[in-house]
Amino acid sequence: MHQRAQFTLKLFYTNPKISRVSKSFYVTTPIFYVNDAPHIGHAYTEVASDVLTRWHRARGENSYLLTGTDEHGEKVLRTALGNNTDPKSWTDKLVTESWLPLLETIDIDNQDFIRTTEPRHEKAVQQFLQKLYDTGFIYQGSFQGNYCVGCEEYKNESDLIDGSGDFADQKVCAIHSKPVEQLNETNYFFKLSDFQERLLKHYEDNPTFIQPESAKNEVISFVRSGLSDLSISRSKERFDWGIDIPWDDQHITYVWFDALLNYITAIGYGSDEAKLNSLWPADVQVVGKDILRFHAVIWPAMLMAAGLPPAKQVFGHGWLLVGGEKMSKSKLTGIAPTQITDIFGSDAFRYYFMKAIGFGSDGSFSWEDLSARYNSELANGFGNLASRVIAMINKYFDGVVPAPAEYLEADLAIQKVAQDAVAGANSAIDKVAIHEAIAKVWTLVDELNNYITVQAPWVLAKDEADRDRLATVLYTTAEGLRLLAVLLSPVTPKATQKLWNSIGTSLGELSEQRIQQGEWGVLPAGTKLGELEVLFPRVEEQ
Ligand code: MSP
């Protein structure tokens, strides 16, 4: 799927007339370690980034989503060796068999997919390193300290907690609950400490650079407490699965320094300035809170050192928890996304995680909650609304959308709800409050359902004198459905496409519709409805 999109975008960027248009809305996901197959925590980041990108596109912006895989480093290497293979074969297999298929499973419309083992990335990382070395931001030194291979991160004593079970009496990584390793190496350092003041000023001048607020305060106090220089290379004596340091072939690049650069190497850093300028700075970089410091401290400092602006915003979302802890494969708590999509479909997956968990907060997944929301909100709330309205237009008006007569108070109230839903959802999206945007749209689903109950079209249909009133009521509901198809297309693209096939094709493709001010009366009276495929089929109790 992403390949088709990539092709379209290539055409777009090589057209000189179009490439002068305003900057695209650029969203990035973290790139995923390919030490294992994805679980729903990874899919969560992807879906949020995709909903955001699709929403901006539906508002008429050029939007661009980048995702990919983080393939170097000790963690991936050890996993490959542990599986009796080499890291290249291991990563090729996992990317092809697990990570690219994930995008299909949860219906991600990404414009590019970067692998850090691709030549386009490796070459540009070396250019970036050389630039920082030449300008004095990188120097040689020696490193002694703790390293967590699970996090691929250097750890201070204060980052460690007391271990338990097998690791009682030892200090362990707070995220992986495993002991850290002692490193004692000569390697290269990035002068991160030089950027403390500039970073603090950047946070102050750009109050929404780090979101949500709680995450921002944590990063600021971390930076205020002082920054140490960062070791950015690893000796080949220890392991050799990474990008060579360009001026010293005995060292490879620290995996995070390599990985963070994907956000610009994928869009032309060092090779295509026009493309880079049309996308960078990224508008929103979506990351989990565990990797916020890398993105809100190290990454902007790297960019500043290279003379590039930091992203406009880094959003640190919460974790999917199991038993109060971050879901993870290493703790054997990972649930594969297909376990959910095979039963409920990709739309339900996307809707559930975006609606049920406040974006920015932690949340727990439960089959009961998913199933209850699927039935009450998707199948009965939205799906049933669509099928009832279309069935009534078929029955009372031979499948042709009637022209409304005079709008009464109840009809105008629906129009107001629609207008408020669009305005509220749009402003929620501007704050990356995805759950809030969907909740606003749902006010229209709920109000349309109430409206049908109160207006009772089946009663109006009994009396020829109420024909005009029946037409107005059914036009109101059909127009409401049109608006819902457009508003929900970023969240539930498959169901809204089915709905569009029935009611909207006279207006063009669903992808050409714009989420604007919630104008009323866009659906032409006289539209002949097509058949409606069931939006959310019944799921058998298991
Ligand atoms: N490779 C690094 C990121 C490099 S970005 C330049 C990495 N990879 S990861 O595969 O471990 O995690 C990728 C993303 O998945 C992170 O944003 C992480 O927060 C997210 N999640 C992993 N487990 C998660 C949950 N249980 N819940 C929500 N998100 C989770 O870190």
PDB file of C-alpha atoms and ligand atoms in Angstrom, residues 30-33 39 41-42 44-45 70 75 99 256 259-260 262-263 287-291 295 317-320 326-328, ligand 1:
ATOM      1  CA  PRO A  30       9.119   6.467  15.807  1.00  0.00           C
ATOM      2  CA  ILE A  31      10.952   3.846  13.789  1.00  0.00           C
ATOM      3  CA  PHE A  32      10.533   0.412  15.311  1.00  0.00           C
ATOM      4  CA  TYR A  33      13.188  -1.995  16.495  1.00  0.00           C
ATOM      5  CA  HIS A  39       2.321  -5.742  19.264  1.00  0.00           C
ATOM      6  CA  GLY A  41       1.487  -0.831  21.586  1.00  0.00           C
ATOM      7  CA  HIS A  42       3.439  -0.277  18.370  1.00  0.00           C
ATOM      8  CA  TYR A  44      -1.128   2.386  18.685  1.00  0.00           C
ATOM      9  CA  THR A  45       1.603   4.889  17.731  1.00  0.00           C
ATOM     10  CA  ASP A  70      15.282   0.934  13.337  1.00  0.00           C
ATOM     11  CA  LYS A  75      19.617  -5.414  20.627  1.00  0.00           C
ATOM     12  CA  TRP A  99       6.432  -4.794   9.920  1.00  0.00           C
ATOM     13  CA  TRP A 256      19.950   6.346  18.568  1.00  0.00           C
ATOM     14  CA  ALA A 259      17.896   6.340  14.161  1.00  0.00           C
ATOM     15  CA  LEU A 260      16.857   9.915  14.986  1.00  0.00           C
ATOM     16  CA  ASN A 262      15.733   8.974   9.765  1.00  0.00           C
ATOM     17  CA  TYR A 263      13.276  11.870  10.040  1.00  0.00           C
ATOM     18  CA  VAL A 287       6.481   9.185  20.128  1.00  0.00           C
ATOM     19  CA  GLY A 288       5.810   7.092  23.215  1.00  0.00           C
ATOM     20  CA  LYS A 289       6.663   8.780  26.508  1.00  0.00           C
ATOM     21  CA  ASP A 290       9.565   6.355  27.048  1.00  0.00           C
ATOM     22  CA  ILE A 291      11.445   7.912  24.156  1.00  0.00           C
ATOM     23  CA  HIS A 295      13.159  13.447  20.731  1.00  0.00           C
ATOM     24  CA  HIS A 317       1.710   9.572  24.166  1.00  0.00           C
ATOM     25  CA  GLY A 318       1.031   7.149  26.996  1.00  0.00           C
ATOM     26  CA  TRP A 319       1.467   3.406  27.154  1.00  0.00           C
ATOM     27  CA  LEU A 320      -0.886   0.511  26.700  1.00  0.00           C
ATOM     28  CA  LYS A 326       3.916  -1.184  29.743  1.00  0.00           C
ATOM     29  CA  MET A 327       2.857  -3.940  27.387  1.00  0.00           C
ATOM     30  CA  SER A 328       5.952  -5.515  25.905  1.00  0.00           C
TER      31      SER A 328
HETATM   32  N1  MSP B   1      13.618   2.300  17.848  1.00  0.00           N
HETATM   33  C1  MSP B   1      13.204   3.154  18.900  1.00  0.00           C
HETATM   34  C2  MSP B   1      12.639   4.459  18.364  1.00  0.00           C
HETATM   35  C3  MSP B   1      13.559   5.209  17.471  1.00  0.00           C
HETATM   36  S1  MSP B   1      12.818   6.636  16.840  1.00  0.00           S
HETATM   37  C4  MSP B   1      14.041   7.464  16.131  1.00  0.00           C
HETATM   38  C5  MSP B   1      12.139   2.453  19.732  1.00  0.00           C
HETATM   39  N2  MSP B   1      11.512   1.435  19.152  1.00  0.00           N
HETATM   40  S2  MSP B   1      10.409   0.518  19.818  1.00  0.00           S
HETATM   41  O1  MSP B   1      10.064  -0.447  18.818  1.00  0.00           O
HETATM   42  O2  MSP B   1      10.870   0.016  21.069  1.00  0.00           O
HETATM   43  O3  MSP B   1       9.202   1.437  20.172  1.00  0.00           O
HETATM   44  C6  MSP B   1       8.572   2.166  19.183  1.00  0.00           C
HETATM   45  C7  MSP B   1       7.401   2.929  19.714  1.00  0.00           C
HETATM   46  O4  MSP B   1       6.416   2.018  20.208  1.00  0.00           O
HETATM   47  C8  MSP B   1       7.747   3.875  20.869  1.00  0.00           C
HETATM   48  O5  MSP B   1       7.136   5.123  20.670  1.00  0.00           O
HETATM   49  C9  MSP B   1       7.141   3.192  22.071  1.00  0.00           C
HETATM   50  O6  MSP B   1       6.722   4.110  23.037  1.00  0.00           O
HETATM   51  C10 MSP B   1       5.942   2.515  21.422  1.00  0.00           C
HETATM   52  N3  MSP B   1       5.457   1.458  22.276  1.00  0.00           N
HETATM   53  C11 MSP B   1       6.075   0.285  22.591  1.00  0.00           C
HETATM   54  N4  MSP B   1       5.331  -0.346  23.545  1.00  0.00           N
HETATM   55  C12 MSP B   1       4.238   0.401  23.838  1.00  0.00           C
HETATM   56  C13 MSP B   1       3.129   0.250  24.652  1.00  0.00           C
HETATM   57  N5  MSP B   1       2.967  -0.783  25.437  1.00  0.00           N
HETATM   58  N6  MSP B   1       2.180   1.217  24.606  1.00  0.00           N
HETATM   59  C14 MSP B   1       2.264   2.297  23.761  1.00  0.00           C
HETATM   60  N7  MSP B   1       3.294   2.471  23.000  1.00  0.00           N
HETATM   61  C15 MSP B   1       4.338   1.583  23.058  1.00  0.00           C
HETATM   62  O7  MSP B   1      11.877   2.873  20.833  1.00  0.00           O
END
